[in-house]
Short mmCIF file of C-alpha atoms in Angstrom, two decimals:
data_model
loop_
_atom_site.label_atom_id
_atom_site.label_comp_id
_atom_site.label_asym_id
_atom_site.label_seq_id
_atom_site.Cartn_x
_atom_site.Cartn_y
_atom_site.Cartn_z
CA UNK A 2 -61.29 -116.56 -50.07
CA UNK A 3 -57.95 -115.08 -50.49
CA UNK A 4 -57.47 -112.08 -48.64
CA UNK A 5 -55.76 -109.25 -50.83
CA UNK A 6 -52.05 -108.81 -50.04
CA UNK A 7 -52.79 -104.90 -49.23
CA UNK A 8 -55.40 -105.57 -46.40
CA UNK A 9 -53.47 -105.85 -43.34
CA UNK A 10 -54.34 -104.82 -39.68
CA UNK A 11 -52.33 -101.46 -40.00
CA UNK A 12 -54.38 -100.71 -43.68
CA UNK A 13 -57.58 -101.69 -42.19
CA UNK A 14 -56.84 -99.45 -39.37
CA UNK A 15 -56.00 -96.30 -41.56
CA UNK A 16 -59.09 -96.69 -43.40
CA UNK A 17 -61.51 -97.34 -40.31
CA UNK A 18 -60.37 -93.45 -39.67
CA UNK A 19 -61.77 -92.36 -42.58
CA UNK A 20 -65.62 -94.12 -41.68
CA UNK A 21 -65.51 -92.32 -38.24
CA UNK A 22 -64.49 -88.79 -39.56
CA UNK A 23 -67.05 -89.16 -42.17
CA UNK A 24 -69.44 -89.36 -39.59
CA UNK A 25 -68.20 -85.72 -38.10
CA UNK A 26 -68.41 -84.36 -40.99
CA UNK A 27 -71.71 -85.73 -41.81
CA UNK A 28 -73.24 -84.84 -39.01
CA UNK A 29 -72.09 -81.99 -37.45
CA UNK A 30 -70.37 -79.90 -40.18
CA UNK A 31 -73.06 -80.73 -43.08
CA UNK A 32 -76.18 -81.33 -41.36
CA UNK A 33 -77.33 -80.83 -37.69
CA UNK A 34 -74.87 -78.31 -36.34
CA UNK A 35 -76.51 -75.82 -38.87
CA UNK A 36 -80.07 -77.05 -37.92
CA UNK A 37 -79.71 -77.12 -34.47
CA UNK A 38 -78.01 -73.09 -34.58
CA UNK A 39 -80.61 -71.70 -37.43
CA UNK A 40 -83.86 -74.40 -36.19
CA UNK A 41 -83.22 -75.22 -33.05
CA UNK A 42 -81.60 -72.10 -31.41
CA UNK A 43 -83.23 -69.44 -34.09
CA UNK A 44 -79.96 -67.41 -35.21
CA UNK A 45 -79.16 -66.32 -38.52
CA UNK A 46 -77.30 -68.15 -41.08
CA UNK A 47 -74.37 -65.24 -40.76
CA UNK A 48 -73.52 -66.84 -37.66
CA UNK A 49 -72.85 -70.22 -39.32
CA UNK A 50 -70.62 -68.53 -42.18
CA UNK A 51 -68.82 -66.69 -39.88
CA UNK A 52 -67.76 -69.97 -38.07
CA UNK A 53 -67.13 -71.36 -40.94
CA UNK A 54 -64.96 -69.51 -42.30
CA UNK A 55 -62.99 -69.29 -38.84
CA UNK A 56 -62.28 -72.51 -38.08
CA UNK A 57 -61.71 -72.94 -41.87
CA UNK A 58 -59.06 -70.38 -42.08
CA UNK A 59 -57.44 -71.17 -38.74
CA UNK A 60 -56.88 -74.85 -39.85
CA UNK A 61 -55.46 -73.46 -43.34
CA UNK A 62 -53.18 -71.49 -41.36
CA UNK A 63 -52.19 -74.30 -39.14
CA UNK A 64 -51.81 -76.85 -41.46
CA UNK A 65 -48.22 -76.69 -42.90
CA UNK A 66 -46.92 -75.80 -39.23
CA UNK A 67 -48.67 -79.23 -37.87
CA UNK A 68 -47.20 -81.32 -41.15
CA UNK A 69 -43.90 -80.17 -40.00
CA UNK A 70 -44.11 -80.81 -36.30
CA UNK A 71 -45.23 -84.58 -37.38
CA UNK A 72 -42.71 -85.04 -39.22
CA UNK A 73 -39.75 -83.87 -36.77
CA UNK A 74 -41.33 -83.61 -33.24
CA UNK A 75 -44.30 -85.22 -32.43
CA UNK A 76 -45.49 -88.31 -33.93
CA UNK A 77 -48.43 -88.39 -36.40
CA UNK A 78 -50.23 -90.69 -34.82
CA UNK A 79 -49.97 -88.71 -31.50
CA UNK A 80 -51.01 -85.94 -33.32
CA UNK A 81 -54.18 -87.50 -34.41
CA UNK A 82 -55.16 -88.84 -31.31
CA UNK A 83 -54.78 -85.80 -29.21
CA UNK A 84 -56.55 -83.48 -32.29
CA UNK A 85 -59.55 -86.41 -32.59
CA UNK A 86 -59.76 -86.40 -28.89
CA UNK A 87 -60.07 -83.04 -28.09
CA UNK A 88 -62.69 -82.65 -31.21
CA UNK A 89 -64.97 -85.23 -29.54
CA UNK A 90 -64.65 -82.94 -26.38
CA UNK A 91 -65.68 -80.22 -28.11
CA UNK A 92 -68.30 -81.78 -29.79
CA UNK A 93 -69.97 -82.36 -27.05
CA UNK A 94 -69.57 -79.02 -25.65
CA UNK A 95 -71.57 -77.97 -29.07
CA UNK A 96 -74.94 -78.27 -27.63
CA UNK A 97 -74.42 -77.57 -24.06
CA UNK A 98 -74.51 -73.66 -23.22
CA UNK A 99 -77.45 -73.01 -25.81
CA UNK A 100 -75.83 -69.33 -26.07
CA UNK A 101 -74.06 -68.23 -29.23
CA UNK A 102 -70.66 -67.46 -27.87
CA UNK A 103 -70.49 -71.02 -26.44
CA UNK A 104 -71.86 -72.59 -29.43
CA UNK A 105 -69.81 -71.20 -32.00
CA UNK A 106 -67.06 -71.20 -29.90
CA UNK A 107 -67.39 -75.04 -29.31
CA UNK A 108 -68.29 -75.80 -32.68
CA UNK A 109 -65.11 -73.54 -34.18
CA UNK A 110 -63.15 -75.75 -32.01
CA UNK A 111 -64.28 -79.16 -33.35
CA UNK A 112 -64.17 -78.17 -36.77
CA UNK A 113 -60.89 -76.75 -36.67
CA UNK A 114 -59.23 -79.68 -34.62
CA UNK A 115 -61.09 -82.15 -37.04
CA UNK A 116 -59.29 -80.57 -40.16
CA UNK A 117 -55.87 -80.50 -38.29
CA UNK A 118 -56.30 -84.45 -37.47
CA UNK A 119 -56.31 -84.91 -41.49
CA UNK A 120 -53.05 -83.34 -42.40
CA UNK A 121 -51.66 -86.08 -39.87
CA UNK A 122 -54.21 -88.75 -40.94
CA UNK A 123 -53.24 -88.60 -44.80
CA UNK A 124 -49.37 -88.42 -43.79
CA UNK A 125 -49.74 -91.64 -42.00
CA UNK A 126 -50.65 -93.39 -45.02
CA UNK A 127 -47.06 -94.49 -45.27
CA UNK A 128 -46.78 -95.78 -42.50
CA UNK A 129 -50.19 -97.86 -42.93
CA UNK A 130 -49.00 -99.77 -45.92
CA UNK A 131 -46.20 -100.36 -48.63
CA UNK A 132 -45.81 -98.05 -51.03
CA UNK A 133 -47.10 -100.39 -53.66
CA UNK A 134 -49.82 -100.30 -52.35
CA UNK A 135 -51.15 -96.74 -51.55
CA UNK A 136 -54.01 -96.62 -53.84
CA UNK A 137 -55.97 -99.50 -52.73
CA UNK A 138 -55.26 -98.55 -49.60
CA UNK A 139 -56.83 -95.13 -50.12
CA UNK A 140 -59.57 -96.46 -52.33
CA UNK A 141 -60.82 -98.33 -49.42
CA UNK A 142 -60.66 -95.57 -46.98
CA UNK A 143 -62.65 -93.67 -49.05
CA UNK A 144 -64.91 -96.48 -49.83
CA UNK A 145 -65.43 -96.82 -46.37
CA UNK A 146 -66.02 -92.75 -45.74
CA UNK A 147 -68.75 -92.66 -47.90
CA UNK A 148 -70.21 -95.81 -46.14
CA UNK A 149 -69.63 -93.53 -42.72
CA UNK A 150 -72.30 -91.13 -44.31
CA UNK A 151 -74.90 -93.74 -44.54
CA UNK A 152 -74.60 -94.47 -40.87
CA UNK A 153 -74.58 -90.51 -39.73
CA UNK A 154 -77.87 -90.46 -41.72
CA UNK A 155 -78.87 -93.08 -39.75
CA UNK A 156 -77.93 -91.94 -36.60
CA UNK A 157 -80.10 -88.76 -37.32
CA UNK A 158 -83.12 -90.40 -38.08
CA UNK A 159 -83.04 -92.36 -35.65
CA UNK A 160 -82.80 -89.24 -33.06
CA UNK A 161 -84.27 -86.23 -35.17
CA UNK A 162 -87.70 -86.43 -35.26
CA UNK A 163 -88.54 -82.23 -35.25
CA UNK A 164 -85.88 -79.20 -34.99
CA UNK A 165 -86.08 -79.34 -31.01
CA UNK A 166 -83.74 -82.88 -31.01
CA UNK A 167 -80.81 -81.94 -33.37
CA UNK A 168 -78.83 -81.18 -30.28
CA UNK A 169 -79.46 -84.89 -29.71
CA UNK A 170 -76.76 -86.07 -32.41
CA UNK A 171 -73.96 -84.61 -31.39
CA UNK A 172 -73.11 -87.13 -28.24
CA UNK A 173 -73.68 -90.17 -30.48
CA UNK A 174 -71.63 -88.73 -33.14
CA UNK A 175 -68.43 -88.03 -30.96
CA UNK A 176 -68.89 -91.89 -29.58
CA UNK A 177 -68.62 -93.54 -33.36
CA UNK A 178 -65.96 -91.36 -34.22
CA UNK A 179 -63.84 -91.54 -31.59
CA UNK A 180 -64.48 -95.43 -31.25
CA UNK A 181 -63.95 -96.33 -34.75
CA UNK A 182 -61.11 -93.94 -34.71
CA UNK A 183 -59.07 -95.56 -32.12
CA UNK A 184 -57.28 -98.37 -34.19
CA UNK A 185 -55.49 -95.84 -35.97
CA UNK A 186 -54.35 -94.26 -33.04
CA UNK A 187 -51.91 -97.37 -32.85
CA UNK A 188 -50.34 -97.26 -36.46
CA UNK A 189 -46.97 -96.93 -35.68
CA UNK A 190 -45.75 -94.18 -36.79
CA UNK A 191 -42.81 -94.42 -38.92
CA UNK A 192 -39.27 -93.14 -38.19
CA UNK A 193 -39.13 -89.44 -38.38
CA UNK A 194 -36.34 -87.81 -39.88
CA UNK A 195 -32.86 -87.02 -37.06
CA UNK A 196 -31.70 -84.49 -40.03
CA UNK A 197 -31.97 -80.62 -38.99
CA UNK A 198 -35.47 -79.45 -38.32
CA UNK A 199 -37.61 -78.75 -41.89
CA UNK A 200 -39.27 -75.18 -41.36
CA UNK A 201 -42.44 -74.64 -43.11
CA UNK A 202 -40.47 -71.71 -45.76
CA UNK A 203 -38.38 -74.68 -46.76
CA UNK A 204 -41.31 -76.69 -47.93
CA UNK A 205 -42.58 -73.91 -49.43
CA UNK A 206 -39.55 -73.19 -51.52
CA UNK A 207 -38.98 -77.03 -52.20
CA UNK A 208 -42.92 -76.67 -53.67
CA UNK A 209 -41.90 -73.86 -55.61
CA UNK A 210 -38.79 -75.12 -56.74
CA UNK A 211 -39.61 -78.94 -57.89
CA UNK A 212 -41.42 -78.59 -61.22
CA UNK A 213 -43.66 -81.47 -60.69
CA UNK A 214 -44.67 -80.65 -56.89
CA UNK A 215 -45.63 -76.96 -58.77
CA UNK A 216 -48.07 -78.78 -61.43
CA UNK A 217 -49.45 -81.15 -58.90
CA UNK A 218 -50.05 -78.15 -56.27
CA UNK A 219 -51.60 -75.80 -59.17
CA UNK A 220 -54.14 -78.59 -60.85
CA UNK A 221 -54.61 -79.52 -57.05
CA UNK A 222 -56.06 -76.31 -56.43
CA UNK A 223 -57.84 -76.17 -59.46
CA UNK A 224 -59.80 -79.06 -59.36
CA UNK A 225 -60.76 -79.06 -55.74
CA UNK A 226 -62.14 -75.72 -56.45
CA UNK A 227 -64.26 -77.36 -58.75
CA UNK A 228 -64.99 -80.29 -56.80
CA UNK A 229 -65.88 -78.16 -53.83
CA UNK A 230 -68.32 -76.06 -55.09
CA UNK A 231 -70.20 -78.80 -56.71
CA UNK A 232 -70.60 -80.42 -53.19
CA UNK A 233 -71.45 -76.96 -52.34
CA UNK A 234 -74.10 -75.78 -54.60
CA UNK A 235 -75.18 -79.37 -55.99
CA UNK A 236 -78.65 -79.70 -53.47
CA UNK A 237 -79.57 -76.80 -54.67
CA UNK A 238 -78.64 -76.69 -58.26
CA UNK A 239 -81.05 -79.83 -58.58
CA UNK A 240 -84.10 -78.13 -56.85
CA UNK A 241 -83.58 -75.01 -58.97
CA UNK A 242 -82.65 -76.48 -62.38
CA UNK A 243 -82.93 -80.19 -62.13
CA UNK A 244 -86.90 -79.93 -60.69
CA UNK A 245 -86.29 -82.30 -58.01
CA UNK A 246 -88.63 -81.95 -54.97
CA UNK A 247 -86.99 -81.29 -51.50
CA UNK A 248 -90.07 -81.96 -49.71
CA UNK A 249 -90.99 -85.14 -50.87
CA UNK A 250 -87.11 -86.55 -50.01
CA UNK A 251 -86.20 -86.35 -53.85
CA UNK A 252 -82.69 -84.67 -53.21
CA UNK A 253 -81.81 -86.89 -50.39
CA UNK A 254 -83.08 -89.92 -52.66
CA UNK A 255 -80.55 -89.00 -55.38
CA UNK A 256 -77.68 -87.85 -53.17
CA UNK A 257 -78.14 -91.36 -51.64
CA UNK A 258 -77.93 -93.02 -54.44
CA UNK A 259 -74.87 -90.81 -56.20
CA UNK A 260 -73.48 -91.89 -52.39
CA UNK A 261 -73.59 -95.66 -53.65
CA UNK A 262 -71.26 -94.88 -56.62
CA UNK A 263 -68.89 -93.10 -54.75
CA UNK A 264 -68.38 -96.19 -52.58
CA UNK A 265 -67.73 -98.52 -56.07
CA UNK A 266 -66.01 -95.16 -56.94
CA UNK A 267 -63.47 -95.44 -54.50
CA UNK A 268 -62.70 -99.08 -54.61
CA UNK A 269 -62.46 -98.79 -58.29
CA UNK A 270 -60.05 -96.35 -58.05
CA UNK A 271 -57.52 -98.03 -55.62
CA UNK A 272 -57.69 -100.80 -58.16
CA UNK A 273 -56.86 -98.79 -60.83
CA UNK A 274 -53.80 -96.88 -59.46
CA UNK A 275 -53.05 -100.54 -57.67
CA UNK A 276 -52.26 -101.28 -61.87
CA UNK A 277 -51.43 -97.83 -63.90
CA UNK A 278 -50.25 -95.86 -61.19
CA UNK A 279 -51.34 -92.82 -59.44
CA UNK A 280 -50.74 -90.49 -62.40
CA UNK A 281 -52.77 -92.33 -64.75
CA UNK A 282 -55.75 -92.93 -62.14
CA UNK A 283 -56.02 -89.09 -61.42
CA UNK A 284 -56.06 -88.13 -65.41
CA UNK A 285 -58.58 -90.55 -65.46
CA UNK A 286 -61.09 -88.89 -62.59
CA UNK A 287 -60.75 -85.46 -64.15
CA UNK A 288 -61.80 -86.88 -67.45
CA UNK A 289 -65.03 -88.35 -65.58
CA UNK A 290 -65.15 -85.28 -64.23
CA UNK A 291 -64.86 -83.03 -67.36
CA UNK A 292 -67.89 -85.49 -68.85
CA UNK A 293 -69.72 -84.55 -65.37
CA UNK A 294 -69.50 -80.85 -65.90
CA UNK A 295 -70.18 -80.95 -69.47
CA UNK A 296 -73.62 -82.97 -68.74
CA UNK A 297 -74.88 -80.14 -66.27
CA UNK A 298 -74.09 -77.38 -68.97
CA UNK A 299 -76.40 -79.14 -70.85
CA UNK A 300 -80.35 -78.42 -70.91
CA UNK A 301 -81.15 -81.86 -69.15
CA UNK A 302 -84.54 -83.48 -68.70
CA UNK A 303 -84.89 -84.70 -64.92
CA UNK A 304 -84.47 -88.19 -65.73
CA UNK A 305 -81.42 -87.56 -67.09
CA UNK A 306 -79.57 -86.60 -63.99
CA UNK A 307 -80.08 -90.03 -62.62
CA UNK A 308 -77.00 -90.90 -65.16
CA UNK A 309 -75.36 -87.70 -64.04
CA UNK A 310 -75.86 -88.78 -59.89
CA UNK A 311 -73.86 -92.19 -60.71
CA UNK A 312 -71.50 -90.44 -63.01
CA UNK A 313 -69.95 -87.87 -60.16
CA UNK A 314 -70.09 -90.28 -57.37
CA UNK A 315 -67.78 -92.09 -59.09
CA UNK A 316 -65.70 -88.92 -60.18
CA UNK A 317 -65.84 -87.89 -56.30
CA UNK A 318 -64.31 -90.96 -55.17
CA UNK A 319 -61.26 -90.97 -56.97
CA UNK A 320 -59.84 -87.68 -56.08
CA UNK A 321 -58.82 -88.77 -52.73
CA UNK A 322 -58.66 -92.42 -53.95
CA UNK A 323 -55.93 -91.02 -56.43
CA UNK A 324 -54.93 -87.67 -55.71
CA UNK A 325 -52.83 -88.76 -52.21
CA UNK A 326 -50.95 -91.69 -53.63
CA UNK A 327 -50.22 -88.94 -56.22
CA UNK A 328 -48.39 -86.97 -53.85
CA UNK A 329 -46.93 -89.59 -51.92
CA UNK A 330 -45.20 -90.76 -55.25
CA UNK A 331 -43.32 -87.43 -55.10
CA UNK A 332 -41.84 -86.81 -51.59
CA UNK A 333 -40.13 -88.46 -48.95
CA UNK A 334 -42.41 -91.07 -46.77
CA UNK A 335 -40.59 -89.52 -43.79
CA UNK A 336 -41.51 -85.95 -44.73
CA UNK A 337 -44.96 -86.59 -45.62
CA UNK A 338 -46.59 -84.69 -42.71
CA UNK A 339 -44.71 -81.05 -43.83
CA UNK A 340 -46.12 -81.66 -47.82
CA UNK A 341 -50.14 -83.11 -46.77
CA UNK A 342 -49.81 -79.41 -44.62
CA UNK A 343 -49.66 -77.87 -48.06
CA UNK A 344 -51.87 -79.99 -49.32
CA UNK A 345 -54.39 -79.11 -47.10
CA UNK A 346 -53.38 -75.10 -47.32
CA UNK A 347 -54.67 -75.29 -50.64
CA UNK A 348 -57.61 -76.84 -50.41
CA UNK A 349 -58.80 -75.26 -47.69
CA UNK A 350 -58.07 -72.18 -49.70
CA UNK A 351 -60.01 -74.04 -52.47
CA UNK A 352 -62.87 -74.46 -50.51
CA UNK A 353 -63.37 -70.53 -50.80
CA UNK A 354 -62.45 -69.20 -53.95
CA UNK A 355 -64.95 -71.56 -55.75
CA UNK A 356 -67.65 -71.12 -53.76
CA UNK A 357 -67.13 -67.31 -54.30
CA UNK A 358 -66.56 -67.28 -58.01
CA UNK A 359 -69.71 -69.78 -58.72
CA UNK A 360 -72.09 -67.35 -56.74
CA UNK A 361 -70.54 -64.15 -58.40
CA UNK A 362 -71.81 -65.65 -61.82
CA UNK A 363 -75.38 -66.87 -60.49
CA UNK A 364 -75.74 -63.06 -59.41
CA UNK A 365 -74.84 -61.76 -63.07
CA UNK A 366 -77.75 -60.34 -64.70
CA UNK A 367 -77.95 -63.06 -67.35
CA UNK A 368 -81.00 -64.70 -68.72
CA UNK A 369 -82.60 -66.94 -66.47
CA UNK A 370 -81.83 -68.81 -63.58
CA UNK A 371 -80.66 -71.76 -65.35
CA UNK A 372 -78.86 -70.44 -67.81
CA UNK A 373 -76.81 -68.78 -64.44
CA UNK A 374 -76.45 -72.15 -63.17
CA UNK A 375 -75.00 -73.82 -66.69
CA UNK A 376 -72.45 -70.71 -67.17
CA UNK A 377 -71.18 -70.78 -63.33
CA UNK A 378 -70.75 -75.17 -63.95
CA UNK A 379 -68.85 -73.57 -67.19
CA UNK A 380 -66.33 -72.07 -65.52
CA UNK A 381 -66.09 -74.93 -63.01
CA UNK A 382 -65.33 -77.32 -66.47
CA UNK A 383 -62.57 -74.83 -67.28
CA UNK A 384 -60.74 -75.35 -63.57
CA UNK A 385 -60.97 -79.03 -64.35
CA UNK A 386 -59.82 -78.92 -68.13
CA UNK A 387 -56.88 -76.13 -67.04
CA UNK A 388 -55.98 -78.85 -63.80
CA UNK A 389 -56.16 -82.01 -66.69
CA UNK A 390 -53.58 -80.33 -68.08
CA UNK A 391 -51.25 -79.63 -65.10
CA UNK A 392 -51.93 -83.17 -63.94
CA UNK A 393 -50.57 -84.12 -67.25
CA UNK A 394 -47.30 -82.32 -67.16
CA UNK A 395 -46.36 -84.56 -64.24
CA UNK A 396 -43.47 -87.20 -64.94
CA UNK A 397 -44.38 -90.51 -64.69
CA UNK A 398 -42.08 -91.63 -61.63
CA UNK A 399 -42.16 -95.18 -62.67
CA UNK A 400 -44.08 -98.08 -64.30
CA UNK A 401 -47.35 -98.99 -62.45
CA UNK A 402 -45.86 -101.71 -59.84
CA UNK A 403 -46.30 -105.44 -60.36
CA UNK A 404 -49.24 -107.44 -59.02
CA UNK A 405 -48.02 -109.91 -56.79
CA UNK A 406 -49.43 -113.06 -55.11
CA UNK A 407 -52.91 -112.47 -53.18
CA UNK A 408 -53.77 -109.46 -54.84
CA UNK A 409 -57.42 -108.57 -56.20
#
């Protein structure tokens, strides 16, 4: 078997981080941090929001400011293991005073160290692999984060058996990711840059200033708006409208199985931008994506979303399959670190203004419940037609690169 010319110890490296954050994410941001504080300690979903939305906003604020100390001062790599490590810590400290100062305090921690690590993870990619070959590069770190999910659902079954033992999975989960996130500690990182120091405003005006860093930034925002608040309100958008039964494991069954897709998803898209570019592959995920959105408007029967689950699994694994080589295309691999800070400022940023505008629509008084549900995916199909169109008004940089011997 011929071993693809992209899949090399660094690539495999990068990509193992993207399994083991998976499993953080999984596991202690989705799942069992808000069981164990709601079930397990009995306080009020306000107190999850609230740290939230800290650790959320204190990573958006932090993000540009750590791109551009990667990029000058400290290493990316050393970034990433000192921000992994110290989120491990403090996932471990989650369950350990069973008060709600020390809780949130430990969890805001984790959560905010774990978004920091990715503004140095994704600015690494550079360093990872050849610039030829970003997108299957990316592909298969996605690929491989969605397979991370599997074993996070895993690793709670295998502990959780009532609300008393979700403290159990947070030690396990700070083992797998900080052991399968070690190899990428040891990417070496590339040269940084021995001009004058970039400050953060600088970026910023550079952003403002390129035309096609202002289109990518603007449909960026758009369609992780969208994107987010489908991860957001999808669960329960198929109990309320699709009929699915959360009791008898339905929603887990289909989420499962969308999961699948977004594995194929992402290796699918790597290939693609591997042949037509990054450009082309991220046109072509917003165009799943617009056929996603314009299924759910639609009065569905419940078989029907078992097209639908396949159908955005495979949409949600080429935005970050595409969307990074995208970027990368457009700035300096030695100032990657100060650009993936903006990246992340918006969609972090993202993360809230969708959320808020889809639930300001389901509280309209407007018909029913589902017809709430099919306007508020409405104005989710707009972001994504409106971000088509930015995504679009980016220059091709060149011709998709040639294949060359070994690759898939």
């Amino acid at each position: 078997m011929i071993r693809p010319a992209w899949l090399t110890r660094p690539s495999l490296s990068w990509a193992l981080y993207d399994f083991a954050n998976t499993i953080f994410s999984m596991s202690v941001v989705t799942l069992y941090f808000p069981l164990f504080l709601v079930q397990t300690l009995g306080y009020r979903e306000y107190w999850l929001s609230l740290g939230l939305s800290l650790s959320m906003g204190l990573a958006a604020v932090a993000s540009p400011f750590v791109g551009s100390a990667s990029d000058r001062r400290i290493g990316k790599n050393v970034i990433l293991a000192v921000a992994t490590s110290l989120c491990c810590i403090a996932t471990l400290l989650i369950p350990a005073s069973g008060h709600l100062a020390g809780v949130l305090a430990a969890f805001v921690a984790a959560n905010f160290l774990y978004q920091v690590s990715l503004v140095a993870y994704d600015s690494l990619l550079p360093s990872a692999t050849d610039e030829g070959h970003y997108g299957p590069v990316s592909g298969f770190g996605v690929a491989l984060g969605y397979i991370g999910t599997f074993l996070a659902l895993i690793i709670g079954k295998l502990l959780v058996t009532t609300p008393a033992d979700n403290g159990r999975v947070f030690l396990p989960t700070a083992i797998c990711f900080l052991l399968f996130a070690l190899p990428c500690f040891f990417v070496k990182d590339l040269k940084r840059s021995q001009t004058s120091p970039i400050r953060v405003a600088d970026t910023a005006r550079e952003i403002i200033r390129d035309r096609d860093l202002r289109w990518y930034f603007a449909g960026h925002l758009l369609y992780l708006d969208a994107v987010n608040t489908v991860i957001a309100f999808m669960a329960v958008f198929l109990v309320k409208v699709g009929g699915f039964s959360q009791a008898k494991g339905e929603v887990n069954y289909f989420l499962m199985f969308s999961t699948i897709f977004a594995v194929i998803g992402g290796l699918f898209w790597g290939w693609l931008v591997r042949r037509r570019g990054a450009r082309t592959g991220l046109l072509a995920t917003l165009a799943l994506w617009i056929a996603a959105l314009g299924m759910v408007c639609l009065p569905l029967a419940k078989e029907h979303y078992w097209i639908l689950g396949p159908l955005s699994g495979i949409a949600l694994g080429g935005v970050w399959s595409c969307d990074r080589p995208l970027l990368l295309d457009m700035v300096p691999r030695e100032r990657a670190g100060s650009f993936f800070g903006f990246y992340y400022l918006t969609g972090k940023f993202s993360s809230v203004v969708g959320p808020l505008l889809f639930g300001a629509i389901l509280a309209l008084p407007l018909g029913t419940e589902a017809i709430r549900y099919r306007l508020a995916f409405f104005s989710l199909l707009i972001m994504v037609i409106v971000a088509t169109a930015c995504i679009a008004h980016i220059r091709p940089k060149q011709a998709a690169p040639q294949l060359q011997a070994g690759d898939p």
